[in-house]
Short mmCIF file of C-alpha atoms and ligand atoms in Angstrom, two decimals:
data_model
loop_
_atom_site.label_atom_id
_atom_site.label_comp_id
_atom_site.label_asym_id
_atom_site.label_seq_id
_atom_site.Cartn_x
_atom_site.Cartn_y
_atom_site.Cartn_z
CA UNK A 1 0.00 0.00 0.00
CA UNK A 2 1.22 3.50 -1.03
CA UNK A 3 0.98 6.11 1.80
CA UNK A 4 -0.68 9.44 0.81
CA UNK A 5 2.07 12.01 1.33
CA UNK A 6 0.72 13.67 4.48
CA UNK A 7 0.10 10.29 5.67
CA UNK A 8 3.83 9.63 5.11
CA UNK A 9 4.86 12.33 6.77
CA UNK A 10 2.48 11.89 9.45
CA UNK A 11 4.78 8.34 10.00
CA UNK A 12 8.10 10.45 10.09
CA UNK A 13 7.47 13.22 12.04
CA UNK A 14 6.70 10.76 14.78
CA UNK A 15 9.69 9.22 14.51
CA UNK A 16 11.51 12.61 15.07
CA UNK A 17 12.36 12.95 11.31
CA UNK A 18 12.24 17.14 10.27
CA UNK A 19 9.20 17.55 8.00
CA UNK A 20 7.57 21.01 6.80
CA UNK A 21 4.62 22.79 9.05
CA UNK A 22 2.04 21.67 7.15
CA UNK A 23 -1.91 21.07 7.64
CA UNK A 24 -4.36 19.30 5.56
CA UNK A 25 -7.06 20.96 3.26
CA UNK A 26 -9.84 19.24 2.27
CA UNK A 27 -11.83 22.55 0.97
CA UNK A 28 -10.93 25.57 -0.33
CA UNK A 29 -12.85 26.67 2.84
CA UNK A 30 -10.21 25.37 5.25
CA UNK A 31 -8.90 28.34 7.26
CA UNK A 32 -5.00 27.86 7.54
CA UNK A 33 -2.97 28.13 10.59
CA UNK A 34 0.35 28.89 8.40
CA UNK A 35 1.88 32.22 8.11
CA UNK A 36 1.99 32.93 4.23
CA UNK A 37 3.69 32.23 1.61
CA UNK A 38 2.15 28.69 1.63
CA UNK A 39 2.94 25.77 -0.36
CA UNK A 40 -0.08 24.01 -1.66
CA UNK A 41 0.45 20.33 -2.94
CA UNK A 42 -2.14 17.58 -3.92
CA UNK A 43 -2.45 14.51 -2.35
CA UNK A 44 -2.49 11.62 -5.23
CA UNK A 45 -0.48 8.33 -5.15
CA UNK A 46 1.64 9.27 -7.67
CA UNK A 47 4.73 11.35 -8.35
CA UNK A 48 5.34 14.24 -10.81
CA UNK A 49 3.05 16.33 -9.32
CA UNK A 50 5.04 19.74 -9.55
CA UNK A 51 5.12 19.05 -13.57
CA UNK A 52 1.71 18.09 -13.74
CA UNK A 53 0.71 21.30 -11.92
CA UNK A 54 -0.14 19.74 -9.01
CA UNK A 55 2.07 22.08 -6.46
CA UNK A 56 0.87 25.64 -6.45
CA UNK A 57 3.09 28.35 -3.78
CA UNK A 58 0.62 30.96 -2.58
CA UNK A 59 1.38 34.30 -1.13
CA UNK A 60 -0.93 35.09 0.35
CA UNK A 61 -4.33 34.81 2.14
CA UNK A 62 -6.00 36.70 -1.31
CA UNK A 63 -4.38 33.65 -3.72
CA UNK A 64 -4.79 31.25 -1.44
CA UNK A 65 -8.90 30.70 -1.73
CA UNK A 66 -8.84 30.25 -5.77
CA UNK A 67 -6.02 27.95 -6.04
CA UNK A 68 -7.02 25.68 -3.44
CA UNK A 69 -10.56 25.56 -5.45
CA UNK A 70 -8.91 25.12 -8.46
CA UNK A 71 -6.23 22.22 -7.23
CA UNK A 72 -9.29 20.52 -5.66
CA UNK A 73 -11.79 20.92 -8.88
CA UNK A 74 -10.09 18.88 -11.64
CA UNK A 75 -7.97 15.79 -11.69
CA UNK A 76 -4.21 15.88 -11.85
CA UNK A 77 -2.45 12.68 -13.32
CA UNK A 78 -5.64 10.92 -13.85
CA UNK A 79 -6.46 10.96 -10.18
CA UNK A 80 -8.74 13.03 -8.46
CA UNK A 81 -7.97 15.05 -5.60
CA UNK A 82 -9.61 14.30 -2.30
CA UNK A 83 -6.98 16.61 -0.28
CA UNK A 84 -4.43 19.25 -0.32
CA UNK A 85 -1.42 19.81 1.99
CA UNK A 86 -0.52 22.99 2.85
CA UNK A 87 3.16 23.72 4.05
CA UNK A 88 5.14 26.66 5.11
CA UNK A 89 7.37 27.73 2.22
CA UNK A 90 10.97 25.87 2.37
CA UNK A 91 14.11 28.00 1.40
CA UNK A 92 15.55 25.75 -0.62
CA UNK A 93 19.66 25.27 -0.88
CA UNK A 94 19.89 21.65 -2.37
CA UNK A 95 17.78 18.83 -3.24
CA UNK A 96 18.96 15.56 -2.50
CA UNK A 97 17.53 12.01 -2.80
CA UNK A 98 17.40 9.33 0.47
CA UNK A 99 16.16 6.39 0.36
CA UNK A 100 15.73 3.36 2.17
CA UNK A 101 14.11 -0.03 0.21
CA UNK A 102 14.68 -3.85 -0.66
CA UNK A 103 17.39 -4.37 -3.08
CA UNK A 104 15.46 -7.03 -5.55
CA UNK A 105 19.06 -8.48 -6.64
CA UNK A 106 20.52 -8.81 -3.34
CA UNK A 107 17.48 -9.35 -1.08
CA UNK A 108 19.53 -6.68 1.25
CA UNK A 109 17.60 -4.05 2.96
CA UNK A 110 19.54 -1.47 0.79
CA UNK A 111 20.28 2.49 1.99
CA UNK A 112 19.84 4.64 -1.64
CA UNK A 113 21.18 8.20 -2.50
CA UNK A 114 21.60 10.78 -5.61
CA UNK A 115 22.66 13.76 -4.96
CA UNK A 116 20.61 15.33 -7.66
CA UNK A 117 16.81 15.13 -5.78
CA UNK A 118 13.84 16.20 -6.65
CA UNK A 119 12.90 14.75 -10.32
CA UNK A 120 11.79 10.85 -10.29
CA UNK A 121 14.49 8.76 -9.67
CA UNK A 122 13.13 6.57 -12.72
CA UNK A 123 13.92 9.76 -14.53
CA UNK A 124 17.66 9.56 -14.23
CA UNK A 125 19.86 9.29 -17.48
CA UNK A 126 22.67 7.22 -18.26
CA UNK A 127 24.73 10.77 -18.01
CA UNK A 128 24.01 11.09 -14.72
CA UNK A 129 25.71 9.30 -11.78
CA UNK A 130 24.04 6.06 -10.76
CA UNK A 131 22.24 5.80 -7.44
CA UNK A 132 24.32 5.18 -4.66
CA UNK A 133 23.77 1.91 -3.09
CA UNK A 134 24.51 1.00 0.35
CA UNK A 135 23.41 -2.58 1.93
CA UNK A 136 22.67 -2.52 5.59
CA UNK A 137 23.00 -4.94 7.91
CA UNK A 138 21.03 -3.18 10.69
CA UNK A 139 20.62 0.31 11.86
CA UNK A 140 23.03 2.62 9.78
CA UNK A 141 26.16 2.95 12.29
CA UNK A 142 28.75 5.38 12.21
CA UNK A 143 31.00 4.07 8.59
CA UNK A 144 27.22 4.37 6.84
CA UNK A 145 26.71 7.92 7.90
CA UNK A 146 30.63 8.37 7.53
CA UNK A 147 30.54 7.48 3.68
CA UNK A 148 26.78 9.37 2.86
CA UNK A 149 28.29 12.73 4.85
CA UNK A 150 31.39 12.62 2.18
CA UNK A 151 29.03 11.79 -0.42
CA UNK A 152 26.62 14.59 0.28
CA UNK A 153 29.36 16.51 1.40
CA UNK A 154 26.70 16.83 4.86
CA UNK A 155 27.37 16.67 8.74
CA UNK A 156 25.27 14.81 11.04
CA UNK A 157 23.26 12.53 9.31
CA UNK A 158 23.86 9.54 11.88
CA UNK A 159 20.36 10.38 13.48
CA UNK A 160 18.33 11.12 10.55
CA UNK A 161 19.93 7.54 9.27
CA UNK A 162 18.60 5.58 12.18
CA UNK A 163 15.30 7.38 12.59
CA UNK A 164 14.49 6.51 8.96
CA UNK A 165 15.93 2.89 9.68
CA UNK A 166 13.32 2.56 12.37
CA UNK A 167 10.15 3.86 9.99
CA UNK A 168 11.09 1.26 7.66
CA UNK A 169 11.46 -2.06 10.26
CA UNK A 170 9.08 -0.96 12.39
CA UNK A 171 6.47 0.10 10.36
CA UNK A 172 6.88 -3.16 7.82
CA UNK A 173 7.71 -0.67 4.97
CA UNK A 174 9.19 -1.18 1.20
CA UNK A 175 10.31 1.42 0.48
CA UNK A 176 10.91 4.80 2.58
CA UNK A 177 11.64 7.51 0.05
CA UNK A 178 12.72 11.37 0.82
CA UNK A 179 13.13 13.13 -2.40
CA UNK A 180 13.52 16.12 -2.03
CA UNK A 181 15.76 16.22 1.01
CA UNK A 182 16.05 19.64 1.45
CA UNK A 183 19.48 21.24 2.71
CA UNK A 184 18.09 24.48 3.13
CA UNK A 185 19.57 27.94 2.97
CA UNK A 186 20.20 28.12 6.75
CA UNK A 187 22.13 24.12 6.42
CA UNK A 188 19.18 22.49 8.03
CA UNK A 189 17.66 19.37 6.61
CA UNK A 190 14.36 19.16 5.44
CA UNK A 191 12.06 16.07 4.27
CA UNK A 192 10.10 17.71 1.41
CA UNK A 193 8.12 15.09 -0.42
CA UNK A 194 7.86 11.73 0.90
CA UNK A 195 6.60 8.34 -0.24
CA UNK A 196 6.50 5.10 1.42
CA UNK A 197 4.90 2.21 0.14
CA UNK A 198 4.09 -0.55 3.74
CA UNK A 199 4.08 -3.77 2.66
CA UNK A 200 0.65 -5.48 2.96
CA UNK A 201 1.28 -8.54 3.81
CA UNK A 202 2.44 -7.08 7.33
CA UNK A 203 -0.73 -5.57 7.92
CA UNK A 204 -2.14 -7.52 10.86
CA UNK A 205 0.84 -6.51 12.92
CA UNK A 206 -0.11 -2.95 12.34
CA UNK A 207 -4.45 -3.25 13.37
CA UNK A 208 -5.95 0.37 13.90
CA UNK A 209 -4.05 1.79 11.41
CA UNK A 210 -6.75 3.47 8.72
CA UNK A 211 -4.99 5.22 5.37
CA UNK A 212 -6.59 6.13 2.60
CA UNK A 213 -5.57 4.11 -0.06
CA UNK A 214 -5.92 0.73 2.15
CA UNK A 215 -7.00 -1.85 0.29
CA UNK A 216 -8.54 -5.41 0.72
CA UNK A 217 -5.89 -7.99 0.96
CA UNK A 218 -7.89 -9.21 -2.20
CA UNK A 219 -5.97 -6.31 -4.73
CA UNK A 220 -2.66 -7.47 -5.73
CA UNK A 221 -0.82 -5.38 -8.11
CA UNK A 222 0.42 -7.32 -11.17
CA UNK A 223 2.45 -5.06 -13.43
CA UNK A 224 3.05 -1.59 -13.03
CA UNK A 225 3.13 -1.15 -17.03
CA UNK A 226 -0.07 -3.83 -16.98
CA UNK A 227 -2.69 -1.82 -19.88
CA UNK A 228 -5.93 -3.72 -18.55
CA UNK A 229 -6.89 -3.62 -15.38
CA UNK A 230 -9.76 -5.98 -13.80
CA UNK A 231 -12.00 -7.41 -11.01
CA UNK A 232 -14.08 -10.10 -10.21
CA UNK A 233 -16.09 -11.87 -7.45
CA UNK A 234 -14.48 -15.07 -6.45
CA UNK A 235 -10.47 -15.30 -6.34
CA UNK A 236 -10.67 -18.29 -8.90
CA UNK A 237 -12.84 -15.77 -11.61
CA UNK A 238 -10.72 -13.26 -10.70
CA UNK A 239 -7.67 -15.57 -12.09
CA UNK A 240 -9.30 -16.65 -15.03
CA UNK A 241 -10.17 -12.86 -16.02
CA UNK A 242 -6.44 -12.42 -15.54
CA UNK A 243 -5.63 -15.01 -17.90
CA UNK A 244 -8.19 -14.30 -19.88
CA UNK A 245 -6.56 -10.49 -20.63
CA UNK A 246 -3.07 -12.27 -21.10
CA UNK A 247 -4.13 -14.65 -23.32
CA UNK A 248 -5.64 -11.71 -25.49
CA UNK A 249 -2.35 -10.29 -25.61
CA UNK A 250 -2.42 -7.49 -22.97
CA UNK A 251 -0.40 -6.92 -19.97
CA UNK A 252 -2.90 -7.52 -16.48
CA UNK A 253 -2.25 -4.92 -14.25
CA UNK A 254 -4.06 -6.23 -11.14
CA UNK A 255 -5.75 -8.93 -9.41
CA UNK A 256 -9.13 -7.79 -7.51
CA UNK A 257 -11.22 -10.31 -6.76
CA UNK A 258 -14.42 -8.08 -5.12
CA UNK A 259 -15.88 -11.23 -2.84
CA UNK A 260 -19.80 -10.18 -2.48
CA UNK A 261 -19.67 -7.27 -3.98
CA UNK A 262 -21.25 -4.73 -2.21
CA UNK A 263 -18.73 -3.43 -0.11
CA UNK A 264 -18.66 0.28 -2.20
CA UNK A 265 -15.75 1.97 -0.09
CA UNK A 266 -13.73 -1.00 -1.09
CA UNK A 267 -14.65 -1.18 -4.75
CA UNK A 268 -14.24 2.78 -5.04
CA UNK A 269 -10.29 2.50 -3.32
CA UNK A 270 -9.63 -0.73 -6.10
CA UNK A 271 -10.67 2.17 -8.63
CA UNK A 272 -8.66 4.35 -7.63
CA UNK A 273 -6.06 2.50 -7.25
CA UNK A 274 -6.59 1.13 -10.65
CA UNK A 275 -6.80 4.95 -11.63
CA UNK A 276 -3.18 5.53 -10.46
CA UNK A 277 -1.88 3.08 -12.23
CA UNK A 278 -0.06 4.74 -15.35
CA UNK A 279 -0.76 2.45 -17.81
CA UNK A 280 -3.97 1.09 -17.44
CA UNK A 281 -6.67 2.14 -20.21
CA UNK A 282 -9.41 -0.49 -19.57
CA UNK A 283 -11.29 -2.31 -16.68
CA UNK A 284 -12.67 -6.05 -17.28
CA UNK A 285 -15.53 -6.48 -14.58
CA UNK A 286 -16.45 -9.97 -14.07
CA UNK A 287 -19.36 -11.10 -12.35
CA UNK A 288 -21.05 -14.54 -11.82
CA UNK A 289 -23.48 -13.84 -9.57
CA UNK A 290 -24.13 -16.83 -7.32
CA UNK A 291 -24.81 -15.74 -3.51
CA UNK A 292 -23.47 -12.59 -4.86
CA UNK A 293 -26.53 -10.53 -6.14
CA UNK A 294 -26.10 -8.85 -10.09
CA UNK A 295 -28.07 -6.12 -8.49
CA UNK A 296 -26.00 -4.80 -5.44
CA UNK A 297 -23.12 -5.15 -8.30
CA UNK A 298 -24.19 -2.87 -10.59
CA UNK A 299 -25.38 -0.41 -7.46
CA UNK A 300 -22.48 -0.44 -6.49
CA UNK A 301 -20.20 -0.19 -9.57
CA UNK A 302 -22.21 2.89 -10.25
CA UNK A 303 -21.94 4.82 -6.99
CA UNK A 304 -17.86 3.63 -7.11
CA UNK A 305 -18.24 5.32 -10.53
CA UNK A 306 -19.28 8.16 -9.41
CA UNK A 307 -17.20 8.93 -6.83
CA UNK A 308 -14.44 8.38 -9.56
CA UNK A 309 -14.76 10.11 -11.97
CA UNK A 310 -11.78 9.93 -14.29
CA UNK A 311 -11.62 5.94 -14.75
CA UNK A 312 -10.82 4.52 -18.00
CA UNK A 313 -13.43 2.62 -19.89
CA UNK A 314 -14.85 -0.34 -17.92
CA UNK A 315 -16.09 -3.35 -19.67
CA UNK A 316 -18.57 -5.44 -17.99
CA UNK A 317 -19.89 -8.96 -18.21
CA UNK A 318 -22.88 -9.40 -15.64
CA UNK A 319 -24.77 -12.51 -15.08
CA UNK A 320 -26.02 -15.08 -12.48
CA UNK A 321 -28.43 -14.21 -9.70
CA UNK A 322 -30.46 -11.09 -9.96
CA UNK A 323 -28.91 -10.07 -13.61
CA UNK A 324 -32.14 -8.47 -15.34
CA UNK A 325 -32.70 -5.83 -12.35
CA UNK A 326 -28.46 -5.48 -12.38
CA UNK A 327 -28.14 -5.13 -15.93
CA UNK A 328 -31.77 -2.74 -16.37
CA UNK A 329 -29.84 -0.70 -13.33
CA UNK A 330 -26.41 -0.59 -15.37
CA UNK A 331 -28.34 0.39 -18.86
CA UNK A 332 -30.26 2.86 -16.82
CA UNK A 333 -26.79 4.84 -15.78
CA UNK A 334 -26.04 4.45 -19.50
CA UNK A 335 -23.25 1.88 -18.71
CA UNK A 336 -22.82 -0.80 -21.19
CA UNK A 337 -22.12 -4.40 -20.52
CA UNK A 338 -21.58 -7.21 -22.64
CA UNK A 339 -22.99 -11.09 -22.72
CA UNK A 340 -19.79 -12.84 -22.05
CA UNK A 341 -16.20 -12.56 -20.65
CA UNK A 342 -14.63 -13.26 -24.29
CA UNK A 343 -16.30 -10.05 -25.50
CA UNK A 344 -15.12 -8.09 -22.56
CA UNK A 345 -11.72 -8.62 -22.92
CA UNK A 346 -11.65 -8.76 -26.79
CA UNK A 347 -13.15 -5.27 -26.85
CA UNK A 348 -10.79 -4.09 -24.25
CA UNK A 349 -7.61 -5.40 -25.55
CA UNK A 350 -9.21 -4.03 -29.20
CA UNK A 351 -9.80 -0.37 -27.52
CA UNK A 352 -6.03 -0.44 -26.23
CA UNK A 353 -4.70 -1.39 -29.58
CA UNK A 354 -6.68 1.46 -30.91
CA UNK A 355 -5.17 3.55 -28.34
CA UNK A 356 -1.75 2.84 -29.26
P1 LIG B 401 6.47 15.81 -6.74
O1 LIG B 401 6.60 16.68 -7.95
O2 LIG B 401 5.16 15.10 -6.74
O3 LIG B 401 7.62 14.88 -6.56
O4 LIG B 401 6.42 16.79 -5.45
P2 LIG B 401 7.60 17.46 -4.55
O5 LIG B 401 7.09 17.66 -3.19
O6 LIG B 401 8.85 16.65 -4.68
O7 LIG B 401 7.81 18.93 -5.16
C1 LIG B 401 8.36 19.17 -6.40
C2 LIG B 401 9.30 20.34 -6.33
O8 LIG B 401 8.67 21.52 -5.88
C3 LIG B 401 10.45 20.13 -5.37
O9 LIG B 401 11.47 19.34 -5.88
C4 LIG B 401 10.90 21.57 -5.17
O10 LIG B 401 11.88 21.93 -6.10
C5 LIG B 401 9.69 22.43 -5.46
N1 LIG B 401 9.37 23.30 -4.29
C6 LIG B 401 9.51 24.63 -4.28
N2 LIG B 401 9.21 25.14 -3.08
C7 LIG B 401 8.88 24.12 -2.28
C8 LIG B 401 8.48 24.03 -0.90
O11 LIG B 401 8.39 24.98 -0.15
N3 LIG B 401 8.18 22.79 -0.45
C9 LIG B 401 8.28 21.69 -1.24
N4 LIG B 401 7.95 20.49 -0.74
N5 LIG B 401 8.66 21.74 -2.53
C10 LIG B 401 8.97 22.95 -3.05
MN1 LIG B 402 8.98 14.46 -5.03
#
């Protein structure tokens, strides 16, 4: 699960890492208790936000009631914004990148740094210096810190190493990501954007814990350049739609298998998450309605529909119990469906191909 980034750095401010004054806006309404000029960011899963428009600085209180509306009116990276974060305004010196994931290759819980920050790490070119790469063996001890300070040409990074070594054990993360870490003009160090990704399977040791992009132990993410995306009620349809979409020639993106159905909050957080996924142009919904009822289906793909509002196309097969009031509900919201999974996903994979 991907943390929101004021839920991230909720998580490292209380473990004594230096994050931004910052409050959350949820309306353009929300009265600020931050002196001006303001930093206003959306909250999205996904990263690029400054390019996509996403970050707005405001100077003051005059500005600051428009672009909040506008931030919070239209969707930025195919997702739709739920929140903003305001922060004080940073005076930025350098941007640097720290990070702190598991090396696939080595298996090593693996320290990373670039001391170019602030762009996607993805986003680095072959001119560029590679990522530095340190393997840890436990907390980060004095030789770690020793070799980053030269590296960053930076003092004193021995406790900001071991805080950040503690969010990622103790909180069962993958990856615990500062980028930008800000040196700022005065030499203090600054966690500017933040993502961390906890790893679900970990969950249970963690009960309580509400974020907003939680998800049902029944979404698994395939491929993060998957182009169709799907769900389905019963793990074993939910496989065979995956299948299905491979052996049509696309890439699946997820599995989602939506057990009875109803549960709306949980089918509008697989859309969105299914939103954020870059690559993803088409949904296959697959539903054999046995105890699960056609009807509370369709209800609820439509109100998950509506509260998303920028998905891409979904293509629906619909039968079992109930299907003639879940299909005349569907048709009624002007959603199409089609008779059988083989249509679905040949029209999907077709619509992609068109795409591309
Ligand atoms: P991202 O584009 O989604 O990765 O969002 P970031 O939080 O990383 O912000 C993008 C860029 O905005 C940073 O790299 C900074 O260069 C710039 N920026 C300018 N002023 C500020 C500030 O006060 N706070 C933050 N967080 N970023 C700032
Ligand atoms: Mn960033």
């Amino acid at each position: 699960m991907k943390l929101l980034e004021y839920e991230a750095k909720e998580l490292l401010r209380a473990y004594g890492l230096p994050v931004p004054r910052g409050q959350q806006v949820e309306s353009a309404n929300t009265v600020l208790n931050l002196p001006f000029p303001v930093v206003l960011k959306v909250q999205i899963p996904k990263g690029g936000r400054g390019k996509a428009g996403g970050i707005k600085i405001v100077a003051n209180q005059a500005e600051y009631e428009p672009t909040a509306k506008e931030l919070l009116a239209k969707p930025i990276l195919g997702c739709d914004v739920r929140s903003l974060l305001a922060e004080e305004k940073l005076e930025i010196g350098r941007e640097l990148y720290l990070a702190i994931t598991i090396d696939r290759t080595t298996g090593l819980i693996t320290l990373l740094a670039h001391k170019r920050g602030g762009m996607e790490v993805e986003s680095l070119s072959n001119d560029d210096d590679p990522l530095l790469r340190i393997p840890l063996s436990g907390s980060p001890g004095g030789a770690v810190s020793k070799q980053l300070s030269r590296y960053f040409d930076l003092q004193k990074l021995q406790v900001m190493l071991s805080h950040l070594y503690e969010v990622f054990i103790k909180e069962d993360a993958l990856l615990v990501e500062i980028n930008p870490l800000v040196v700022l003009t005065d030499g203090g160090l600054m966690c500017a954007d933040a993502k961390i990704e906890l790893d679900d399977a970990a969950s249970f040791r963690h009960a309580g814990r509400e974020y907003e992009m939680a998800i049902s132990s029944q979404f698994i993410e395939l491929s993060a350049t998957g182009t169709v995306a799907s769900m389905a009620n019963g793990a074993g349809l939910a496989m065979a739609t995956v299948d299905a979409i491979k052996a049509a020639g696309a890439e699946p993106a997820n599995f989602y298998d939506v057990g009875g159905g109803t549960d709306v909050e949980g089918m509008v957080r697989a859309f969105q998450k299914i939103a954020a996924m870059p690559e993803v142009a088409a949904i296959v919904v697959n539903i054999f309605g046995g105890i699960t009822r056609c009807d509370e289906v369709a209800r609820a793909i439509i109100e998950a529909q509506k509260v998303c509002k920028y998905l891409p196309q979904l293509y629906i097969r619909l039968t079992g119990t109930n299907e003639t009031e879940g299909q005349r509900l569907l048709e009624a919201a002007g959603i199409t469906f089609y008779p059988t999974l083989a249509d679905c996903v040949q029209q999907a994979v077709a619509s992609i191909r068109k795409a591309s």
